[in-house]
Every structure is written in C-alpha cells, then in structure tokens.
Coordinates of C-alpha atoms and ligand atoms in Angstrom, one line a residue:
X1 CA 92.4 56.7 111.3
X2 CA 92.8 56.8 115.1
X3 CA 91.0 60.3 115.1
X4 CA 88.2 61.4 113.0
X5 CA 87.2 64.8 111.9
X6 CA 84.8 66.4 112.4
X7 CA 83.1 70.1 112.7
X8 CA 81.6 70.6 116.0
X9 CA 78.8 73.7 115.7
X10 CA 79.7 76.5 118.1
X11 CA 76.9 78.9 117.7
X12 CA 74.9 79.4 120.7
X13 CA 77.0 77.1 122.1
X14 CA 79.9 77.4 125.1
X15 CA 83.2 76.6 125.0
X16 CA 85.0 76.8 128.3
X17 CA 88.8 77.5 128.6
X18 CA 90.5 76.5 131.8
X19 CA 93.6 78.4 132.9
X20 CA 94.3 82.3 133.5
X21 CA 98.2 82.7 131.6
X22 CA 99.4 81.9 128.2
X23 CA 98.5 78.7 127.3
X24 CA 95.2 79.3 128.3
X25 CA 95.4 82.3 126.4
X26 CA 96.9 80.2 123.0
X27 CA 94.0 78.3 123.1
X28 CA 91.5 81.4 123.7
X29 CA 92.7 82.6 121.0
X30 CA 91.9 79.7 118.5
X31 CA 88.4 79.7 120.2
X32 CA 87.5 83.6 120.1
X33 CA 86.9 83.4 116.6
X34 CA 83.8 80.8 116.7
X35 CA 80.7 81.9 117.5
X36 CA 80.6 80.2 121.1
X37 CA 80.1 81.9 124.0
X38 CA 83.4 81.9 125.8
X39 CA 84.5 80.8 129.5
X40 CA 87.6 81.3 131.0
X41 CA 87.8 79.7 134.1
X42 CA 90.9 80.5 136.4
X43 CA 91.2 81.7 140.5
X44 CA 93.4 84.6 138.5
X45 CA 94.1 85.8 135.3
X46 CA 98.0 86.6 134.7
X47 CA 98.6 89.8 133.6
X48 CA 100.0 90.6 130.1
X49 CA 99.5 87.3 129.3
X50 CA 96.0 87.0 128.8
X51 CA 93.6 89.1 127.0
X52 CA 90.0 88.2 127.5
X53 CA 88.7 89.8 124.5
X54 CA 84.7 88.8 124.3
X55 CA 85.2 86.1 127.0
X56 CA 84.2 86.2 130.5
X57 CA 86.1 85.4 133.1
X58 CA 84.5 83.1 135.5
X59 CA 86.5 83.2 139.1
X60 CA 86.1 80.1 140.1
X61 CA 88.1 76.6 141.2
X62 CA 88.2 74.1 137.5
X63 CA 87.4 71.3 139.4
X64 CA 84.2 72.4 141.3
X65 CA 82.9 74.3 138.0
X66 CA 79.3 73.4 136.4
X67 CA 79.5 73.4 133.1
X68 CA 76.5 74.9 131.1
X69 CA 74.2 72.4 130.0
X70 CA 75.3 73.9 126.2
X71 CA 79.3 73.0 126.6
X72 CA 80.4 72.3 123.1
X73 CA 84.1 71.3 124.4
X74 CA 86.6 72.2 126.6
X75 CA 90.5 73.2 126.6
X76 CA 92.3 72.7 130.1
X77 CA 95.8 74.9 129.6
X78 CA 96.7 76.2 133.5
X79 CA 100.2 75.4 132.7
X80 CA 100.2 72.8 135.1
X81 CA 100.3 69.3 133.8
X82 CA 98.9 67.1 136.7
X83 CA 96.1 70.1 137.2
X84 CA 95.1 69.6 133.3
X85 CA 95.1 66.0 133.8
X86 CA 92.7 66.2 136.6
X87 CA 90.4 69.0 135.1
X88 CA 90.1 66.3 131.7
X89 CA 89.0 64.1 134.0
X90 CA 86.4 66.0 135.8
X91 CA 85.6 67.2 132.7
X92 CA 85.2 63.6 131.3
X93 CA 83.1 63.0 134.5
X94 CA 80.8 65.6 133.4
X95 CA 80.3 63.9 129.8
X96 CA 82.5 66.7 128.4
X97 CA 85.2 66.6 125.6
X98 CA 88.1 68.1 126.6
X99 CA 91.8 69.0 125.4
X100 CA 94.7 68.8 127.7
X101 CA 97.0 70.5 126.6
X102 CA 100.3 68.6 125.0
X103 CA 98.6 65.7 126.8
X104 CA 96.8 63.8 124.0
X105 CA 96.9 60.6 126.5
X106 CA 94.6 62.2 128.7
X107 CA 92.3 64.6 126.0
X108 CA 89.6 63.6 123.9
X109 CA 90.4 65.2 120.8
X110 CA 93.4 67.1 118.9
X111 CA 93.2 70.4 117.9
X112 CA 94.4 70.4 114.1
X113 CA 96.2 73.1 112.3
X114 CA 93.8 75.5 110.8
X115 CA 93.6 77.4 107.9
X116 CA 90.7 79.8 108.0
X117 CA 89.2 81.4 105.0
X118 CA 85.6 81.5 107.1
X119 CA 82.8 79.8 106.0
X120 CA 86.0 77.9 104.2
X121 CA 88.0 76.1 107.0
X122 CA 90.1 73.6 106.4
X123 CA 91.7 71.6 109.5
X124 CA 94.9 69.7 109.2
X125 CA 95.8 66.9 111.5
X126 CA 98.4 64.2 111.9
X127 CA 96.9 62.4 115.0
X128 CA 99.6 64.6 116.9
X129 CA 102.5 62.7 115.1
X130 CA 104.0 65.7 113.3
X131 CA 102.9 68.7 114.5
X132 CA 105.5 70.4 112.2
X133 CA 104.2 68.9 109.2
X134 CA 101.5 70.0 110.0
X135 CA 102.0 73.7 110.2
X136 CA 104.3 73.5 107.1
X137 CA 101.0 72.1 105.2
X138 CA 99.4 74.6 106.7
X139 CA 101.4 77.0 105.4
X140 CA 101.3 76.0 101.9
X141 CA 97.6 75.6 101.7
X142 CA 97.5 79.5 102.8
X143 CA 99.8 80.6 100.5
X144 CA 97.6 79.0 97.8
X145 CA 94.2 79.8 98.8
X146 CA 93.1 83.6 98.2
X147 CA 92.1 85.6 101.1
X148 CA 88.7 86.3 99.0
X149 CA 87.8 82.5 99.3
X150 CA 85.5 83.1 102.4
X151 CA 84.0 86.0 101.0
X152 CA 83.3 84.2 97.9
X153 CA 81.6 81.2 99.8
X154 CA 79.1 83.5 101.2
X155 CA 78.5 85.5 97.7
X156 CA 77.5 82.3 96.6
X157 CA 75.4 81.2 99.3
X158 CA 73.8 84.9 99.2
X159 CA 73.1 83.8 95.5
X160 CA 71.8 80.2 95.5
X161 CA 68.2 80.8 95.7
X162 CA 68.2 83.3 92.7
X163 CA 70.7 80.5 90.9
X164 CA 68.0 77.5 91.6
X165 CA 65.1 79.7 90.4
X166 CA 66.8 80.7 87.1
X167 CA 68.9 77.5 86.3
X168 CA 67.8 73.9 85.8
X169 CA 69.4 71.3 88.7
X170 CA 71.9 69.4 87.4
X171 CA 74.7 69.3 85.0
X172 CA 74.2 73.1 83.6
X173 CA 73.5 74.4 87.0
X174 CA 77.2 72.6 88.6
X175 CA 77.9 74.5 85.2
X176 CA 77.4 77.6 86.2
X177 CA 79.0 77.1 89.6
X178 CA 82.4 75.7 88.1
X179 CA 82.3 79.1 86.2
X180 CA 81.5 81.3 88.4
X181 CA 84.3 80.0 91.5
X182 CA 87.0 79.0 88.4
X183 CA 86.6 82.5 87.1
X184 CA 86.4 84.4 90.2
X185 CA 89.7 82.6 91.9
X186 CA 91.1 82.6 88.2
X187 CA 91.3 86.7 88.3
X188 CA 91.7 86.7 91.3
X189 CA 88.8 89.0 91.9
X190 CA 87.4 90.8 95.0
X191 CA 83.9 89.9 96.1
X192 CA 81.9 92.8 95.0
X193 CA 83.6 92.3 91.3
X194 CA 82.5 88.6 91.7
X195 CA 78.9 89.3 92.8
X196 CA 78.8 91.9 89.9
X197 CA 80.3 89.3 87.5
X198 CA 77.5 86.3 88.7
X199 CA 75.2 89.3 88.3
X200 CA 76.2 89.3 84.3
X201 CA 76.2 85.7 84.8
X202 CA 72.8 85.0 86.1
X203 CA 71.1 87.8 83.1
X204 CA 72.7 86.1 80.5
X205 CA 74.2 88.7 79.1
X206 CA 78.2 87.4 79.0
X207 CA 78.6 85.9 75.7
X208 CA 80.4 82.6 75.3
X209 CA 84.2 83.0 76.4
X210 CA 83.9 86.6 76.8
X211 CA 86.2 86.9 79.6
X212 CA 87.2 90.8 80.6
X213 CA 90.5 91.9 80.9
X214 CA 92.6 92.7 83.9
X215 CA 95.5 94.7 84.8
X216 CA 97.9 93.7 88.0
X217 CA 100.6 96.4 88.2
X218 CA 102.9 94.1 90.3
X219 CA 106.0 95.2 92.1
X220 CA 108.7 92.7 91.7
X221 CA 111.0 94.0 94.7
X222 CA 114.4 94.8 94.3
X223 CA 116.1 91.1 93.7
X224 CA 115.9 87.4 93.3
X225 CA 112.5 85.6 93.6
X226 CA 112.8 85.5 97.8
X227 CA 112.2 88.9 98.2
X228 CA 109.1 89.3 96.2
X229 CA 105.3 89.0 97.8
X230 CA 103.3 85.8 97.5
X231 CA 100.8 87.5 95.9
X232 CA 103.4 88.8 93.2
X233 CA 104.0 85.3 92.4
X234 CA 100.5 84.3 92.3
X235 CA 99.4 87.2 89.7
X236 CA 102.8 86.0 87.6
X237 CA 101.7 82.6 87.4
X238 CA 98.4 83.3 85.8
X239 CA 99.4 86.1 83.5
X240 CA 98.7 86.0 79.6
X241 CA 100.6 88.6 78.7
X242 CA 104.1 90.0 81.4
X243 CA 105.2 93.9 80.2
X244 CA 108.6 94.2 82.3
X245 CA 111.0 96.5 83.0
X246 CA 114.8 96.2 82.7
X247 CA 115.4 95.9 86.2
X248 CA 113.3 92.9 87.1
X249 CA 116.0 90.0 87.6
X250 CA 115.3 86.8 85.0
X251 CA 115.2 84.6 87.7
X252 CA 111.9 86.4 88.6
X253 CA 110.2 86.3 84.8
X254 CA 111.0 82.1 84.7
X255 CA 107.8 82.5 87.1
X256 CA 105.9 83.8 84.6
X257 CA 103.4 80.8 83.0
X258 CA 105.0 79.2 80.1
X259 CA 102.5 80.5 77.3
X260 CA 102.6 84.2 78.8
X261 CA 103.4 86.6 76.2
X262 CA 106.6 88.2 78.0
X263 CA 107.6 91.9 76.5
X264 CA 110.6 93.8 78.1
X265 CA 109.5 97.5 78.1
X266 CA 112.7 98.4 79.9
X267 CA 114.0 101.9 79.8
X268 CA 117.3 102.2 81.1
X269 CA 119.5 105.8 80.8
X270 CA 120.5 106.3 77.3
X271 CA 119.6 103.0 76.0
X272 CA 116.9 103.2 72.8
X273 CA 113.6 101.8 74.7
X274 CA 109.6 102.7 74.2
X275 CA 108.2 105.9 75.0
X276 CA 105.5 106.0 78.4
X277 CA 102.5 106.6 75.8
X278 CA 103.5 103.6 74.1
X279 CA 103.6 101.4 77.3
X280 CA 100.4 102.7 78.3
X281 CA 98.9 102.0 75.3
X282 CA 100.4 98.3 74.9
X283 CA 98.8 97.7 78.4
X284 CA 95.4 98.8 77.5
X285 CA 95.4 96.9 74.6
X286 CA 96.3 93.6 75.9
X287 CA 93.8 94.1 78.4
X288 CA 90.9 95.2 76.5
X289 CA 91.8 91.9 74.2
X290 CA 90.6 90.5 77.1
X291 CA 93.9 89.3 78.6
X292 CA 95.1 89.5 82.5
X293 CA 98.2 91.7 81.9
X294 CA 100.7 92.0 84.3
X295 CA 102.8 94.9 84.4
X296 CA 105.8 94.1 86.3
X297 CA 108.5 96.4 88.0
X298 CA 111.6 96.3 89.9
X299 CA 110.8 97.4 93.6
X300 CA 107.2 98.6 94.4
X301 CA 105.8 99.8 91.6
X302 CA 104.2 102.8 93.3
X303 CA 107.9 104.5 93.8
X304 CA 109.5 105.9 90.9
X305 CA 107.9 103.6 89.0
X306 CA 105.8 105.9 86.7
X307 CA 102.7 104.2 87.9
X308 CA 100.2 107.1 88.2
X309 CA 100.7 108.0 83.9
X310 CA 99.5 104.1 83.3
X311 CA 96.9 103.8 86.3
X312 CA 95.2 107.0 84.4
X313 CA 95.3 105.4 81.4
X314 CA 93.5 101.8 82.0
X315 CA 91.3 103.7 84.1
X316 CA 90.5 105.8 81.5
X317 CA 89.9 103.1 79.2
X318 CA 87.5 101.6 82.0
X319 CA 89.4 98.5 82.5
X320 CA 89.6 97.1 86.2
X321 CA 93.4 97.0 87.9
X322 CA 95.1 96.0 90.7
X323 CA 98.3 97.2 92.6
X324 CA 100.4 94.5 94.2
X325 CA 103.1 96.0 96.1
X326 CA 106.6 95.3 96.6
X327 CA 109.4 95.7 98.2
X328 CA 111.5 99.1 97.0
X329 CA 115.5 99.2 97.3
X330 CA 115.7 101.7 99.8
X331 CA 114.2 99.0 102.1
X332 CA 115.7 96.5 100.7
X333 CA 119.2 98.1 101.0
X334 CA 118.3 99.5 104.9
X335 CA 117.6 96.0 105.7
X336 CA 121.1 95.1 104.1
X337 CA 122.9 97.1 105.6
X338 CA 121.2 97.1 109.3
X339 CA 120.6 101.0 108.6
X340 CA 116.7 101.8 110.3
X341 CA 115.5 104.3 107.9
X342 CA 113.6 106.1 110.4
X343 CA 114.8 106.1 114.2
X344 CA 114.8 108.5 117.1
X345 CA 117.1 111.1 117.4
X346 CA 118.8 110.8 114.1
X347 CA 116.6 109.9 111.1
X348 CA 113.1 111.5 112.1
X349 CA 111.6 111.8 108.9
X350 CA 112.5 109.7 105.8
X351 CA 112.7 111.5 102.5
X352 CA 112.2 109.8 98.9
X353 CA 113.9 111.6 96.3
X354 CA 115.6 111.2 92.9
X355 CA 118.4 113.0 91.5
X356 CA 119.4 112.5 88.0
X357 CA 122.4 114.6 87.5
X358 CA 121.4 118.1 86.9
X359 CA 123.2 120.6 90.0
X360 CA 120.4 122.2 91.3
X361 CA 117.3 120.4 90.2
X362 CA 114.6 123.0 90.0
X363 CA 112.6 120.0 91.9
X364 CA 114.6 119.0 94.4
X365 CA 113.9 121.5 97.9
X366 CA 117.5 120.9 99.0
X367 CA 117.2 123.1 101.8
X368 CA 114.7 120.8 103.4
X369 CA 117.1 117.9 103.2
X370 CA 119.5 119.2 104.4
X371 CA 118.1 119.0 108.1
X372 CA 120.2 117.2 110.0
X373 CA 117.3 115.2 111.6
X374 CA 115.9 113.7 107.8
X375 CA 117.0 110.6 106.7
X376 CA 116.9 110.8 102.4
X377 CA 116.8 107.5 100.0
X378 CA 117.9 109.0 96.7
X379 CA 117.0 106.3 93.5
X380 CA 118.7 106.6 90.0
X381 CA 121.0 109.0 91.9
X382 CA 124.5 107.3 91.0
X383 CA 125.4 110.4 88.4
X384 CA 124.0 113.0 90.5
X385 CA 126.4 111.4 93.5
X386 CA 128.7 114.5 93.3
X387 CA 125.7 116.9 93.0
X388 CA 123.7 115.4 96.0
X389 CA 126.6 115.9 98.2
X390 CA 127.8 119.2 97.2
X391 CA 123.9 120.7 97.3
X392 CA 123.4 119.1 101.1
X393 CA 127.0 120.9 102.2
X394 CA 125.9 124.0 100.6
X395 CA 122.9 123.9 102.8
X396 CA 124.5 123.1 105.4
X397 CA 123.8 119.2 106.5
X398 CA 127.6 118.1 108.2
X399 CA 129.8 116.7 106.1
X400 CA 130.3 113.9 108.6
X401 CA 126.7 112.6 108.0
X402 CA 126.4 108.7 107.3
X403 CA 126.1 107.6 104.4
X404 CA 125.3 103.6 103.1
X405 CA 125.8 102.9 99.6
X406 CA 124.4 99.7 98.1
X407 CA 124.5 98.1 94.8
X408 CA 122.3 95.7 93.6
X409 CA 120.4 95.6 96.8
X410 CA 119.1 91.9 98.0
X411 CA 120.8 90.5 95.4
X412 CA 123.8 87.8 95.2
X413 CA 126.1 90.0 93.8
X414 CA 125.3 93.0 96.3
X415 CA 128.3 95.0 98.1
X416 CA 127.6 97.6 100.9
X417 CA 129.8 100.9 100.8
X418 CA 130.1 102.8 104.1
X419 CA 130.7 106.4 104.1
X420 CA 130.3 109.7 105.4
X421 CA 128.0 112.7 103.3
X422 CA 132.0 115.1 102.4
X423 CA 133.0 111.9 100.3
X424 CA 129.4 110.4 98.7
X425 CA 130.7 111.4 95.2
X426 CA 134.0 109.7 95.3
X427 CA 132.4 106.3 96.7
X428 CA 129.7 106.7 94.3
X429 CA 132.5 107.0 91.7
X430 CA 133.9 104.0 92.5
X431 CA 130.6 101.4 92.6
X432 CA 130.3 99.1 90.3
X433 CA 129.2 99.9 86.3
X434 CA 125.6 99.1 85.6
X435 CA 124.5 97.9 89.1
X436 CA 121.4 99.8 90.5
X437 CA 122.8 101.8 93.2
X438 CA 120.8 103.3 96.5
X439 CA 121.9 105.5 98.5
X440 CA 121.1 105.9 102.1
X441 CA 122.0 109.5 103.8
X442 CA 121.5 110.2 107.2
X443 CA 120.7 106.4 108.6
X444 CA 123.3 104.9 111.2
X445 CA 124.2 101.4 109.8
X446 CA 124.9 99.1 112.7
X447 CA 126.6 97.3 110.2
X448 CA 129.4 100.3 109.9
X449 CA 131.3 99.2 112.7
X450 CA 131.7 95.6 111.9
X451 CA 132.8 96.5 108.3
X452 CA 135.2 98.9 109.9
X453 CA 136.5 96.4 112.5
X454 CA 136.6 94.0 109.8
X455 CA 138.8 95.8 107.4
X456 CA 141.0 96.7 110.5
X457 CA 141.4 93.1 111.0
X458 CA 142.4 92.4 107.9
X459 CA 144.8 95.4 107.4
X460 CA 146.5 94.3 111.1
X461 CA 146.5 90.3 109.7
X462 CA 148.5 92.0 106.2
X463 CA 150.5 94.0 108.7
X464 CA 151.9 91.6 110.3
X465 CA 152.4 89.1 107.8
X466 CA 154.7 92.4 106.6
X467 CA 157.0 92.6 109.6
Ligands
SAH501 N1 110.3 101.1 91.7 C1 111.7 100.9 92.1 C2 112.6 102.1 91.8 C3 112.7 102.4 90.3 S1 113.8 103.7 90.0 C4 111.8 100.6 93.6 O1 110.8 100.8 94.3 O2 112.8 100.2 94.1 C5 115.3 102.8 89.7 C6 116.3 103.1 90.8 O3 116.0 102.4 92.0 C7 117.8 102.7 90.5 O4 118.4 103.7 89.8 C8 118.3 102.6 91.9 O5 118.6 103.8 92.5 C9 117.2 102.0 92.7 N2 117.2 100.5 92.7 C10 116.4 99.6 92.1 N3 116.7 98.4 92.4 C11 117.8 98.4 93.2 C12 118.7 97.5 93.8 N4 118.4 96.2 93.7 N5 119.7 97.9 94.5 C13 120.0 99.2 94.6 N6 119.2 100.2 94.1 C14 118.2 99.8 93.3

C-alpha cells in the first residue's frame, strides 16, 4: 500500500479550496458536503462556473494566504498546473496536506471515489492507477447499497443506549443487531418502518420468525431487462412469491430468485385469465402469509395498470406496500422513435388515454383531443385504431397530424410506423398480430425524415437496378 486510508474529521474544521473556475468548483463540490467550514480562495471567481454555495470566498493571492490554524486539508484546482504546483508547495511549507489536482507527484494525498450513504461512506482508491476502475466499482457498490443505509446507521445509533440497557453485551446483543440491519436491508424498509420494527424488537413482542409481509407493486417497463429501474431488479431478486402479468418479457422473470413462487396473472383481450378480485385477493394472501410479494407489470404500473383496485385492497387489509415505478410504452416508444412527447408549439399538453374499440367511448372527451396543440398516447388502442382516427377528424384535429406507431416498444423485435392522423387505421391494420402497440398522435418524430429519406433511398437503389 503506497497510500493509506484514512477518515480525516471535518467538523469544526476548514478546508480551503484554491482556484475560482471549474476545477476548483469539482472539488468544492466533493467538499460542500462535510461539515468543514469552506474557503475558496481565488483573485476572481469565473462566472457560471462556480457556485459558492455555503463557502466563502476569500479574495486574496494563494500564495500569500494564512491558513487558519484549524486547516483540515487543502485542494489547489486554478486550472493552472505550474500555479497548483507552487500553491502545494506553499501549502506544504505551511505543514498543510494538500491535493494538486491531476498532479499526484506533487499532492499529499488522493481523493478516492466516494460512495456516500452518510454516516456510511465508503471511499474507493487505486493509488491513482485506474481511475476508471474506480468509478466503475463505484458504481456497482451504489447500485447495491440502498439509499436508506445512512438513515439506518443513525436509527441505530439513536437506539444504542436503549439496546445496551435492555440486552446483555455480547453474542445475543450482535444478535440483535444482525437482525435488526439483515431485516431492515432485507425488506428493504424505510427508516421510520425500521425504527418502528426495532421498536417491536426491543419490547419483545415479535415472536420467533414472525416476519411481516410486504407488497412491492413493481413496474417492469416496457422490454428486455435494460430498460427496467435498479430498484425493480433489487425488489425481484428478493421476492418469495412474483404475481405477473402477460406482458412482462421472460427474460425479465429469470431475475426473479430461484425459489420465488412465480404466478402469471396475465389478462390478455379474450384469453380465459383471473378476475381483478381474485388478483387482489391472491396478493393479500401471500403477503399476510408473511411473504414479500412482488406484483410485477409491464410498464409503470401506475398507468393502466389497474393499480388503484389492489393498492385499496392491501391497504385495506393493513399490509405495508411499496410502488416502484417504471418506464411506460408511450415513453419508451417516444424515445424510439425521437418523437418529444411534449414540446413547444406542437405537443403542449400530453394526453394518456385508452381506447378499446367501442366508436364513441362514453369516456373518452374526444373533443378535448382533438386540439391541435395536445399530444395523446393511446394504450391497448390497436382495435379502436379506425375509431381514434375517425372520432379526432370528426372533431376536427387535421388529418395531416403526425402520427408514430410502435410495436413492441424497446424491445428487439420492435418496428416504428410513421404516419399521418387520415391513415392511423389502415397502418394500425397492418402491424404486427399480438405485439403491444402504442400509438403516438400529435408528436413530430425527428426520426420521420430519415425513415422517409431512407425508403427513398432504397426505392431510387431498386429503380435503378430496373433501368
Ligand atoms: N402499464 C403499462 C400499460 C399497460 S396497458 C405501461 O405503463 O406501459 C397495455 C398497453 O400498453 C398495450 O395494449 C399497448 O398499447 C401498451 N404497451 C405496453 N407495452 C408496450 C410495448 N412494449 N410496446 C408498445 N406498446 C406497449
């Protein structure tokens, strides 16, 4: 080990930053979250590039600067090199540690990679071999730790004096520890459930192994396993028991933990499948068996997703839930097709409808729609195709409104139909059988020309290979 790590306390404590433009301001911001008191020391701050936050700016030339008597360390980033060099050196002088910036010949110490779960921090270094590495640990170490962990830290510091009164040091106290943090990051739980669950803890009143149940509804976003959330993976991964509907992709329940109970609960049109009751009741009982259930669906599951029949339902049954969200096809398909589902002067309101084949919905305010200025995502509106576009004429949107098509959204096997609003049944007519199919009306896909310039292409290449 060249470099050893260490901690070094901030509270109370200065930490002076030398330099007035961005690297200065890289480094502030690494600092700004310790408790130090912060200097910036620079003859001028650059501005837009800098944002002192809490700091204070002291106006003054780095290498004439008396440094409190309470410097915990110092960062010299004025951009120039040969400047940073001979601020370290000053610094050094002055019997403080510094950091030159990208100059670890000249600093005292390396600033690691950071992942910050305060009181919880852990620092990665690789004695500036491998920055990259480092930041790719880093990564990997967030994805895994919950955001809760800091808060979680503190509960249990708020609790260690009640915890030492009530259990004996030792073996059943570490006990009791191991339970409390395995449990907590187990369900994933927020802090105020964890402090009530040490609460039931610490009075003795959870019985051996009985662990409550929890509900994750958990949208599983419109595709393959890259567009779902981190946290969507996470909550699959410790499941017991995985309800899901038809449209969530297999690739997506081989996440699931081995032993999970998996149940497809799928409805699709016309196909013999449960009724809502019996889904809401196959969640609450899993859950009050005292099983983390994880109700999965395609997209977020807040969006046509019948999610506010089974919220009511565990909430009635006073079992505790959580909503993980995901990404839902319209976005998915916008992002697919370049199509901005909101954007000045064309789409200035979106609108989240479905259609599912009956002319004139009773439900549907088609009038509204139709303004010319409303971009509208229609979902399980394939049928209805025909419908949609004949009800918007009649109410007068312009037949020559945009319209993007696309099956199976962020998937492999997706395909992208450009069209205009007179011929939205006859495309819709012609997309593939089976595939989930959104459709975008009123967004401007900046994908529309190249499709067009391609097929042009390709029409001119056949063309000439005629003559
Ligand atoms: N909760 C889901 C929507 C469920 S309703 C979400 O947020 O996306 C089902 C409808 O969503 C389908 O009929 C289709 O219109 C749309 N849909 C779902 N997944 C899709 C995909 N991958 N591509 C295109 N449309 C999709």
């Amino acid at each position: 080990m060249r470099a050893f790590p260490i901690f070094v306390q901030a509270e109370g404590r200065s930490i002076i930053v030398f330099g007035g433009g961005a690297d200065a301001a890289a480094k502030l911001r690494l600092v700004a979250k310790t408790e130090a008191q912060v200097l910036v020391v620079a003859k001028t701050l650059v501005a837009g590039e800098i944002d002192l936050g809490d700091a204070e700016w002291v106006q003054a030339d780095p290498l004439t600067f008396a440094f409190p008597d309470n410097t915990a360390f110092a960062y010299a980033a004025t951009g120039d090199e040969e400047l940073d060099a001979q601020i370290a050196a000053y610094a050094r002088a002055n019997h403080v540690l510094i950091c030159a910036a990208d100059q670890p010949d000249v600093s005292d110490f390396i600033t690691p990679a950071i992942v910050d779960r305060d009181p919880v921090v852990i620092a990665i270094g690789t004695e500036g071999t491998a920055p990259v590495l480092a930041r790719m640990i880093k990564a990997q170490i967030e994805a895994a730790l919950p955001q809760a962990l800091g808060g979680l830290a503190k509960l249990a510091n708020s609790f260690r004096d009640r915890v030492a009164d009530t259990i004996a040091p030792g073996g059943e106290r570490r006990a009791f520890w191991r339970s409390f943090f395995k449990g907590a990051l187990q369900d994933r739980l927020d802090v105020e459930t964890a402090r009530q669950r040490a609460e039931t803890l610490l009075s003795g009143e959870a019985g051996e192994g009985a662990r409550e149940g929890f509900i994750s509804f958990v949208g599983s976003g419109p595709g393959g396993p890259d567009l779902m959330t981190l946290k969507a993976r996470k909550v699959l991964d410790e499941a017991d028991v995985v309800l899901y509907d038809a449209l969530v992709a297999p690739e997506i329940l081989e996440l699931a933990r081995r032993e999970a109970l998996m149940v497809n609960v799928g409805k699709r049109c016309g196909k013999h499948s449960l009724k809502q009751q019996d889904i809401c009741d196959l969640i609450t009982q899993h859950a009050s068996d005292g099983h983390h259930v994880v109700r999965l669906k395609g997209g977020d599951p807040a969006i046509f997703g019948r999610l506010a029949e089974e919220l009511d339902a565990v909430s009635n049954a006073g079992l505790a839930f959580e909503v993980v969200p995901g990404v839902t096809a319209a976005a998915a398909a916008s992002a697919s097709a370049a199509a901005p589902l909101t954007e000045r002067g064309h789409a200035q309101e979106l609108r989240v409808i479905t259609a599912h084949g009956a002319d004139g919905d009773a439900d549907v305010d088609w009038a509204s729609l139709a303004r010319s200025d409303s971009a509208v995502a229609v979902y399980m509106g394939k049928r209805a195709a025909a419908d949609v576009q004949r009800q918007l004429i009649l109410n007068g949107r312009a037949p020559s409104t945009p319209v993007v098509l696309v099956e199976n959204a962020g998937r492999g096997d997706e395909k992208i139909h450009h069209t205009s609003l007179s011929a939205l049944g006859a495309t819709a007519k012609h997309t593939s059988k089976g595939a989930p199919l959104m459709m975008l009306i009123g967004v401007v896909s900046r994908r529309a020309n190249a499709h067009a310039i391609q097929t042009q292409d390709q029409s001119t290449i056949s063309d000439r290979k005629a003559a």
